[in-house]
Amino acid sequence: MSETTETVAAALRDWSVSWPQYTPTDITPAELVPAALAHHVPDWAEAAATPADVPDWGRRHADALVPYWIDWQGRPLNPHGRTGRTGRNLGKWGENSAADPIVVAGYGQERRVLLITRSDIGVEAIPGGMVDSGETAPDTLVRELREETGVDLRDRIPVILGRDVVDDWRNTDRSWVSSTSALFQLDATVTAVGSDDALDANWWPFGSIEQLETAVTAAGRTLYTAHRPLLQRALDHLARTATAPPASIAELIARHATNLASLSGEPYATTGSDLIDQLREAEDRLDQVGISGADDLGTAAGLLDQALDVELDGGTQLEQQVFVARAADLLRELRGHDRRVPRHGLTRTPPKPTPGRCPPVRGGQRLIRAAQPSLTRRSV
């Protein structure tokens, strides 16, 4: 049962169900009661003492991550229904927009997830926090991760997993947290140190929720219940989309030699050097006919060059695998390119464009996310 609705029977939670005797408990802290707000407004909270004092319900309602209703008295209604609590223990009335970056490193049995120990309730949770004024959710994902763990992923593009009401312990009927959760994938763990709102930051086994909870419990800690659905969503996404990365250049050749031979017009690659040459050739061909992806092929070639250097210098297989895995990520979109590059024997000369038509251009690989509603900051 939900943490914030455990006092309300399931049959009575929906706002459409009449319940004249409903008397929720007010959990507004002393610093947010009207008398206190009249003298001082905390920097993380709005000044409105009641929902009736909020001047922009129209904008908030339109910008909400998760749609919700406003009742006949102008009060917001939690999308998950009655919680058994009223008042406000968050920065704003209505929806409080947050962002939760789920950072996963490694593959298979070595997969790990980065969690922090929250300073407010002392549990292991996903890093994250409230969206600042004028900030977008993607900006918040990167900022909160950097502030709470020291991990800087500003050069990474995460996968947006969803936008949902989070079962936060501060939620009430009139104020709640909705979060944009996103997945960052790394080849290996990086140094993480707890700071800001995090007492600690650690990498935990992440083969399943059960494995994660077992490890957290064995360490004498507690996994934040409200984040279990978000973590499970990340696991589900990984199960649908992730395959074990190639462990060697030979495996990479086995997966991509056919497509690269078709793209470059050359014989199948049998060695790492052959594969690098074909990547360079394919890069040239894609670039000349105006199909995007050429830069990724060039970057993959450079990574494989580094993998060969590791082998020549007597490095470990694990060190080589890091470069191979990164190259494999760049080659995921390779399939299908070979059907789009015009065939002209082995010549690299591009075809003459038909008058009045543009060269073929592949659609963008990444969507630009719409800006999310702004909000004062506080931990999620």
Tab-separated table of C-alpha atoms in Angstrom:
chain	number	residue	atom	x	y	z
A	1	MET	CA	0.000	0.000	0.000
A	2	SER	CA	1.138	3.519	-0.678
A	3	GLU	CA	2.958	5.355	2.111
A	4	THR	CA	0.916	8.520	1.732
A	5	THR	CA	-2.492	6.889	1.296
A	6	GLU	CA	-2.226	4.122	3.898
A	7	THR	CA	-4.806	5.852	6.131
A	8	VAL	CA	-7.375	5.964	3.323
A	9	ALA	CA	-9.237	2.855	2.143
A	10	ALA	CA	-8.753	2.168	-1.556
A	11	ALA	CA	-12.488	2.471	-2.222
A	12	LEU	CA	-12.505	6.022	-0.833
A	13	ARG	CA	-9.374	7.502	-2.412
A	14	ASP	CA	-10.896	8.671	-5.680
A	15	TRP	CA	-12.146	12.257	-5.495
A	16	SER	CA	-15.342	11.280	-7.314
A	17	VAL	CA	-16.402	9.164	-4.323
A	18	SER	CA	-18.520	11.135	-1.840
A	19	TRP	CA	-17.105	11.134	1.697
A	20	PRO	CA	-18.682	13.887	3.840
A	21	GLN	CA	-16.935	12.627	6.999
A	22	TYR	CA	-13.424	12.887	5.510
A	23	THR	CA	-11.148	14.762	7.948
A	24	PRO	CA	-7.502	14.608	6.775
A	25	THR	CA	-4.665	15.457	9.145
A	26	ASP	CA	-2.947	18.798	8.565
A	27	ILE	CA	0.831	18.201	8.320
A	28	THR	CA	1.866	21.788	7.557
A	29	PRO	CA	5.122	22.490	9.444
A	30	ALA	CA	5.347	25.530	11.719
A	31	GLU	CA	7.450	27.493	9.213
A	32	LEU	CA	4.676	27.290	6.571
A	33	VAL	CA	1.576	28.134	8.600
A	34	PRO	CA	-0.034	31.476	7.626
A	35	ALA	CA	1.158	33.342	10.732
A	36	ALA	CA	4.781	32.309	10.131
A	37	LEU	CA	4.661	33.125	6.404
A	38	ALA	CA	3.389	36.614	7.248
A	39	HIS	CA	6.726	37.295	8.958
A	40	HIS	CA	9.161	35.179	6.960
A	41	VAL	CA	9.015	33.085	3.773
A	42	PRO	CA	11.658	30.326	3.493
A	43	ASP	CA	13.795	30.596	0.356
A	44	TRP	CA	12.514	27.213	-0.873
A	45	ALA	CA	8.798	28.030	-0.462
A	46	GLU	CA	6.211	30.320	-2.019
A	47	ALA	CA	4.509	33.021	0.027
A	48	ALA	CA	0.922	31.855	-0.602
A	49	ALA	CA	-0.519	30.881	2.796
A	50	THR	CA	-3.467	29.015	1.244
A	51	PRO	CA	-4.398	27.780	-2.254
A	52	ALA	CA	-6.737	30.790	-2.544
A	53	ASP	CA	-3.671	33.077	-2.405
A	54	VAL	CA	-2.041	31.487	-5.468
A	55	PRO	CA	-2.341	33.930	-8.417
A	56	ASP	CA	-1.416	31.647	-11.332
A	57	TRP	CA	-3.437	28.440	-11.113
A	58	GLY	CA	-4.193	28.609	-14.829
A	59	ARG	CA	-0.505	28.461	-15.786
A	60	ARG	CA	0.342	25.839	-13.178
A	61	HIS	CA	-2.534	23.660	-14.260
A	62	ALA	CA	-1.559	23.932	-17.929
A	63	ASP	CA	2.145	23.228	-17.258
A	64	ALA	CA	1.660	20.247	-14.948
A	65	LEU	CA	3.700	17.103	-15.576
A	66	VAL	CA	0.708	15.044	-14.421
A	67	PRO	CA	-2.820	16.452	-15.046
A	68	TYR	CA	-4.933	17.229	-11.991
A	69	TRP	CA	-8.236	18.862	-11.065
A	70	ILE	CA	-9.062	22.089	-9.237
A	71	ASP	CA	-12.133	21.770	-7.010
A	72	TRP	CA	-15.043	24.224	-6.789
A	73	GLN	CA	-13.250	26.106	-4.008
A	74	GLY	CA	-10.175	26.645	-6.165
A	75	ARG	CA	-8.093	24.012	-4.351
A	76	PRO	CA	-5.817	21.577	-6.227
A	77	LEU	CA	-6.620	17.864	-5.952
A	78	ASN	CA	-3.811	15.309	-5.732
A	79	PRO	CA	-3.972	13.148	-8.907
A	80	HIS	CA	-3.572	9.997	-6.790
A	81	GLY	CA	-6.668	10.863	-4.784
A	82	ARG	CA	-7.133	11.362	-1.056
A	83	THR	CA	-4.004	10.924	1.031
A	84	GLY	CA	-5.383	11.354	4.548
A	85	ARG	CA	-3.257	14.504	4.841
A	86	THR	CA	-3.893	18.133	4.074
A	87	GLY	CA	-1.951	21.388	4.234
A	88	ARG	CA	1.471	21.910	2.644
A	89	ASN	CA	4.890	20.493	3.500
A	90	LEU	CA	6.474	21.380	0.142
A	91	GLY	CA	7.533	24.532	-1.653
A	92	LYS	CA	4.316	25.084	-3.574
A	93	TRP	CA	0.627	24.349	-3.502
A	94	GLY	CA	-0.365	21.830	-6.163
A	95	GLU	CA	2.327	20.111	-8.173
A	96	ASN	CA	5.983	20.470	-7.188
A	97	SER	CA	8.106	19.552	-10.215
A	98	ALA	CA	11.258	17.526	-9.580
A	99	ALA	CA	13.869	15.522	-11.484
A	100	ASP	CA	15.409	12.152	-10.560
A	101	PRO	CA	18.560	11.008	-12.418
A	102	ILE	CA	19.022	7.233	-12.310
A	103	VAL	CA	22.680	6.505	-13.060
A	104	VAL	CA	23.530	2.911	-13.983
A	105	ALA	CA	27.053	1.642	-14.672
A	106	GLY	CA	28.324	-1.642	-16.047
A	107	TYR	CA	26.586	-4.630	-17.578
A	108	GLY	CA	25.173	-7.995	-16.560
A	109	GLN	CA	26.261	-9.173	-13.132
A	110	GLU	CA	28.507	-6.119	-12.790
A	111	ARG	CA	25.676	-3.599	-13.178
A	112	ARG	CA	25.516	-0.973	-10.435
A	113	VAL	CA	23.186	1.926	-9.599
A	114	LEU	CA	24.171	5.155	-7.846
A	115	LEU	CA	22.176	6.032	-4.725
A	116	ILE	CA	22.581	8.668	-2.029
A	117	THR	CA	21.774	8.628	1.665
A	118	ARG	CA	19.222	11.397	2.129
A	119	SER	CA	19.936	13.857	4.885
A	120	ASP	CA	16.257	14.472	5.682
A	121	ILE	CA	15.028	10.909	6.251
A	122	GLY	CA	18.243	8.855	6.218
A	123	VAL	CA	17.313	6.371	3.478
A	124	GLU	CA	19.036	5.217	0.265
A	125	ALA	CA	17.457	7.030	-2.679
A	126	ILE	CA	17.974	8.255	-6.209
A	127	PRO	CA	19.818	11.596	-6.354
A	128	GLY	CA	17.551	14.459	-7.362
A	129	GLY	CA	15.665	17.536	-6.337
A	130	MET	CA	13.231	20.261	-7.246
A	131	VAL	CA	13.398	22.186	-10.493
A	132	ASP	CA	14.710	25.697	-9.853
A	133	SER	CA	13.015	28.812	-11.181
A	134	GLY	CA	13.870	29.267	-14.868
A	135	GLU	CA	15.373	25.785	-15.097
A	136	THR	CA	14.359	22.839	-17.283
A	137	ALA	CA	14.038	19.264	-16.024
A	138	PRO	CA	17.112	18.103	-18.040
A	139	ASP	CA	19.117	20.929	-16.433
A	140	THR	CA	17.932	19.834	-12.995
A	141	LEU	CA	18.923	16.219	-13.630
A	142	VAL	CA	22.533	17.239	-14.273
A	143	ARG	CA	22.711	19.909	-11.553
A	144	GLU	CA	21.277	17.780	-8.750
A	145	LEU	CA	23.490	14.829	-9.661
A	146	ARG	CA	26.585	17.022	-9.605
A	147	GLU	CA	25.608	18.761	-6.354
A	148	GLU	CA	24.748	15.585	-4.443
A	149	THR	CA	27.370	13.139	-5.760
A	150	GLY	CA	30.060	15.144	-7.574
A	151	VAL	CA	29.321	13.174	-10.776
A	152	ASP	CA	29.137	15.518	-13.779
A	153	LEU	CA	27.212	14.119	-16.762
A	154	ARG	CA	26.518	17.368	-18.587
A	155	ASP	CA	27.871	15.843	-21.816
A	156	ARG	CA	25.489	12.881	-21.659
A	157	ILE	CA	21.964	12.699	-23.077
A	158	PRO	CA	19.717	10.687	-20.730
A	159	VAL	CA	16.724	8.550	-21.649
A	160	ILE	CA	13.542	10.063	-20.196
A	161	LEU	CA	11.726	7.189	-18.492
A	162	GLY	CA	8.576	8.964	-17.377
A	163	ARG	CA	6.806	11.795	-15.589
A	164	ASP	CA	4.869	10.637	-12.555
A	165	VAL	CA	3.506	11.579	-9.147
A	166	VAL	CA	6.051	10.301	-6.620
A	167	ASP	CA	4.770	8.729	-3.402
A	168	ASP	CA	6.700	11.275	-1.339
A	169	TRP	CA	6.315	11.385	2.448
A	170	ARG	CA	5.468	15.110	2.238
A	171	ASN	CA	2.549	14.701	-0.193
A	172	THR	CA	-0.881	15.900	0.848
A	173	ASP	CA	-4.250	16.353	-0.816
A	174	ARG	CA	-3.234	19.912	-1.815
A	175	SER	CA	0.508	19.621	-2.462
A	176	TRP	CA	2.552	16.808	-3.998
A	177	VAL	CA	5.698	15.897	-5.951
A	178	SER	CA	5.700	14.964	-9.639
A	179	SER	CA	9.023	13.922	-11.094
A	180	THR	CA	10.765	13.516	-14.431
A	181	SER	CA	12.848	10.358	-14.098
A	182	ALA	CA	15.696	9.730	-16.519
A	183	LEU	CA	18.331	7.060	-17.093
A	184	PHE	CA	22.045	7.732	-17.579
A	185	GLN	CA	24.109	4.711	-18.656
A	186	LEU	CA	27.861	4.462	-18.048
A	187	ASP	CA	30.358	1.755	-19.003
A	188	ALA	CA	31.848	1.658	-15.517
A	189	THR	CA	31.394	3.274	-12.120
A	190	VAL	CA	32.968	6.647	-11.400
A	191	THR	CA	33.932	8.293	-8.123
A	192	ALA	CA	30.897	9.595	-6.233
A	193	VAL	CA	30.958	11.522	-2.952
A	194	GLY	CA	27.876	12.582	-1.012
A	195	SER	CA	27.403	16.335	-0.541
A	196	ASP	CA	24.724	19.028	-0.341
A	197	ASP	CA	21.518	17.139	0.637
A	198	ALA	CA	23.293	13.756	0.544
A	199	LEU	CA	25.084	12.299	3.560
A	200	ASP	CA	26.725	9.628	1.410
A	201	ALA	CA	26.814	8.298	-2.162
A	202	ASN	CA	27.443	4.678	-3.140
A	203	TRP	CA	27.169	2.229	-6.030
A	204	TRP	CA	24.906	-0.755	-5.342
A	205	PRO	CA	24.280	-4.073	-7.199
A	206	PHE	CA	21.408	-3.559	-9.641
A	207	GLY	CA	20.452	-6.831	-11.273
A	208	SER	CA	16.956	-6.537	-9.789
A	209	ILE	CA	15.066	-4.604	-7.142
A	210	GLU	CA	15.327	-7.650	-4.868
A	211	GLN	CA	19.113	-7.785	-5.268
A	212	LEU	CA	19.376	-4.054	-4.608
A	213	GLU	CA	17.193	-4.188	-1.510
A	214	THR	CA	19.086	-7.197	-0.162
A	215	ALA	CA	22.403	-5.380	-0.539
A	216	VAL	CA	21.070	-2.186	1.028
A	217	THR	CA	19.533	-4.080	3.954
A	218	ALA	CA	22.718	-6.097	4.497
A	219	ALA	CA	24.570	-2.792	4.880
A	220	GLY	CA	22.177	-1.777	7.661
A	221	ARG	CA	20.365	0.762	5.496
A	222	THR	CA	16.880	1.199	4.025
A	223	LEU	CA	15.830	1.639	0.386
A	224	TYR	CA	13.428	4.561	-0.131
A	225	THR	CA	10.069	2.967	-0.902
A	226	ALA	CA	8.861	5.872	-3.042
A	227	HIS	CA	11.736	5.333	-5.494
A	228	ARG	CA	11.183	1.599	-6.019
A	229	PRO	CA	8.791	2.145	-8.975
A	230	LEU	CA	11.286	4.510	-10.652
A	231	LEU	CA	14.140	2.040	-10.208
A	232	GLN	CA	11.974	-0.792	-11.530
A	233	ARG	CA	11.143	1.291	-14.585
A	234	ALA	CA	14.871	1.722	-15.236
A	235	LEU	CA	15.377	-2.042	-14.953
A	236	ASP	CA	12.474	-2.674	-17.332
A	237	HIS	CA	13.968	-0.263	-19.854
A	238	LEU	CA	17.359	-1.942	-19.619
A	239	ALA	CA	15.757	-5.356	-20.096
A	240	ARG	CA	13.960	-4.161	-23.235
A	241	THR	CA	16.806	-2.302	-24.865
A	242	ALA	CA	20.153	-3.396	-23.500
A	243	THR	CA	22.138	-6.389	-24.699
A	244	ALA	CA	25.437	-7.527	-23.298
A	245	PRO	CA	28.139	-5.355	-24.873
A	246	PRO	CA	30.809	-7.052	-26.982
A	247	ALA	CA	33.730	-8.091	-24.804
A	248	SER	CA	36.319	-7.919	-27.579
A	249	ILE	CA	37.061	-6.474	-30.993
A	250	ALA	CA	36.413	-9.935	-32.439
A	251	GLU	CA	32.838	-9.848	-31.122
A	252	LEU	CA	32.380	-6.356	-32.524
A	253	ILE	CA	33.561	-7.587	-35.930
A	254	ALA	CA	31.097	-10.484	-35.761
A	255	ARG	CA	28.200	-8.108	-35.131
A	256	HIS	CA	29.007	-5.371	-37.638
A	257	ALA	CA	31.278	-6.762	-40.368
A	258	THR	CA	28.413	-7.441	-42.764
A	259	ASN	CA	26.910	-3.955	-42.543
A	260	LEU	CA	30.290	-2.246	-42.723
A	261	ALA	CA	31.265	-4.240	-45.789
A	262	SER	CA	28.022	-3.169	-47.425
A	263	LEU	CA	28.558	0.475	-46.445
A	264	SER	CA	32.181	0.660	-47.549
A	265	GLY	CA	32.037	-1.617	-50.578
A	266	GLU	CA	35.029	-3.545	-49.253
A	267	PRO	CA	35.561	-7.207	-48.225
A	268	TYR	CA	34.533	-8.356	-44.779
A	269	ALA	CA	36.771	-7.187	-41.951
A	270	THR	CA	38.706	-9.977	-40.248
A	271	THR	CA	40.973	-7.957	-37.959
A	272	GLY	CA	40.688	-4.888	-35.777
A	273	SER	CA	42.697	-2.869	-38.287
A	274	ASP	CA	40.347	-3.947	-41.089
A	275	LEU	CA	37.352	-2.864	-39.028
A	276	ILE	CA	38.881	0.550	-38.334
A	277	ASP	CA	39.619	1.050	-42.045
A	278	GLN	CA	36.039	0.165	-42.950
A	279	LEU	CA	34.687	2.562	-40.330
A	280	ARG	CA	36.757	5.370	-41.881
A	281	GLU	CA	35.554	4.409	-45.365
A	282	ALA	CA	31.927	4.232	-44.232
A	283	GLU	CA	32.342	7.594	-42.491
A	284	ASP	CA	33.430	9.179	-45.790
A	285	ARG	CA	30.550	7.662	-47.727
A	286	LEU	CA	27.859	8.748	-45.264
A	287	ASP	CA	29.301	12.234	-45.141
A	288	GLN	CA	29.395	12.591	-48.927
A	289	VAL	CA	25.764	11.589	-49.479
A	290	GLY	CA	24.449	13.734	-46.640
A	291	ILE	CA	23.303	11.015	-44.236
A	292	SER	CA	23.902	11.747	-40.562
A	293	GLY	CA	25.937	9.349	-38.453
A	294	ALA	CA	29.303	9.809	-40.136
A	295	ASP	CA	30.838	11.450	-37.079
A	296	ASP	CA	29.779	8.527	-34.877
A	297	LEU	CA	31.560	6.095	-37.183
A	298	GLY	CA	34.709	8.203	-37.069
A	299	THR	CA	34.555	8.366	-33.287
A	300	ALA	CA	34.063	4.583	-33.102
A	301	ALA	CA	37.153	4.114	-35.254
A	302	GLY	CA	39.143	6.272	-32.869
A	303	LEU	CA	37.926	4.256	-29.866
A	304	LEU	CA	38.950	0.995	-31.533
A	305	ASP	CA	42.363	2.505	-32.259
A	306	GLN	CA	42.680	3.075	-28.524
A	307	ALA	CA	41.509	-0.478	-27.804
A	308	LEU	CA	44.260	-1.842	-30.065
A	309	ASP	CA	46.794	0.390	-28.317
A	310	VAL	CA	45.739	-1.086	-24.964
A	311	GLU	CA	46.368	-4.567	-26.365
A	312	LEU	CA	49.759	-3.617	-27.805
A	313	ASP	CA	50.803	-1.937	-24.556
A	314	GLY	CA	49.976	-5.032	-22.518
A	315	GLY	CA	46.847	-3.591	-20.900
A	316	THR	CA	44.109	-5.702	-19.339
A	317	GLN	CA	41.093	-7.105	-21.157
A	318	LEU	CA	38.836	-4.978	-18.944
A	319	GLU	CA	40.632	-1.798	-20.059
A	320	GLN	CA	40.151	-2.807	-23.679
A	321	GLN	CA	36.479	-3.645	-23.098
A	322	VAL	CA	35.768	-0.074	-22.015
A	323	PHE	CA	36.761	1.261	-25.454
A	324	VAL	CA	35.020	-1.609	-27.276
A	325	ALA	CA	31.775	-1.002	-25.360
A	326	ARG	CA	31.827	2.713	-26.176
A	327	ALA	CA	32.389	1.959	-29.849
A	328	ALA	CA	29.527	-0.536	-29.752
A	329	ASP	CA	27.171	2.138	-28.370
A	330	LEU	CA	27.991	4.365	-31.338
A	331	LEU	CA	27.392	1.520	-33.803
A	332	ARG	CA	23.919	0.630	-32.542
A	333	GLU	CA	22.356	2.778	-35.259
A	334	LEU	CA	24.499	1.206	-37.971
A	335	ARG	CA	21.893	-1.264	-39.181
A	336	GLY	CA	19.835	0.283	-41.922
A	337	HIS	CA	22.488	2.760	-43.098
A	338	ASP	CA	23.663	0.245	-45.715
A	339	ARG	CA	20.223	0.397	-47.370
A	340	ARG	CA	20.363	4.183	-47.636
A	341	VAL	CA	23.800	4.718	-49.204
A	342	PRO	CA	23.643	4.727	-53.037
A	343	ARG	CA	25.662	1.989	-54.716
A	344	HIS	CA	28.165	3.020	-57.423
A	345	GLY	CA	30.581	0.108	-57.546
A	346	LEU	CA	33.470	0.968	-55.231
A	347	THR	CA	33.610	4.625	-56.193
A	348	ARG	CA	33.180	7.257	-53.524
A	349	THR	CA	31.758	9.811	-55.944
A	350	PRO	CA	28.288	10.808	-54.789
A	351	PRO	CA	25.404	10.863	-57.284
A	352	LYS	CA	24.422	14.131	-58.904
A	353	PRO	CA	21.397	15.562	-57.110
A	354	THR	CA	18.116	15.648	-58.975
A	355	PRO	CA	17.167	19.280	-59.771
A	356	GLY	CA	14.730	20.648	-57.260
A	357	ARG	CA	15.467	17.963	-54.677
A	358	CYS	CA	17.681	18.035	-51.610
A	359	PRO	CA	20.162	15.272	-50.783
A	360	PRO	CA	18.732	12.720	-48.385
A	361	VAL	CA	19.021	13.823	-44.783
A	362	ARG	CA	18.395	11.519	-41.878
A	363	GLY	CA	16.074	12.719	-39.120
A	364	GLY	CA	17.480	13.906	-35.808
A	365	GLN	CA	18.591	11.221	-33.404
A	366	ARG	CA	17.551	13.096	-30.265
A	367	LEU	CA	14.464	15.057	-29.447
A	368	ILE	CA	14.768	18.391	-27.657
A	369	ARG	CA	12.696	18.132	-24.527
A	370	ALA	CA	10.184	20.841	-23.815
A	371	ALA	CA	11.016	23.060	-20.866
A	372	GLN	CA	9.429	21.887	-17.650
A	373	PRO	CA	7.636	24.150	-15.177
A	374	SER	CA	9.893	26.062	-12.826
A	375	LEU	CA	9.916	25.574	-9.079
A	376	THR	CA	11.831	26.510	-6.008
A	377	ARG	CA	14.322	23.849	-4.909
A	378	ARG	CA	14.185	21.269	-2.181
A	379	SER	CA	15.224	17.620	-2.032
A	380	VAL	CA	12.948	14.975	-3.482
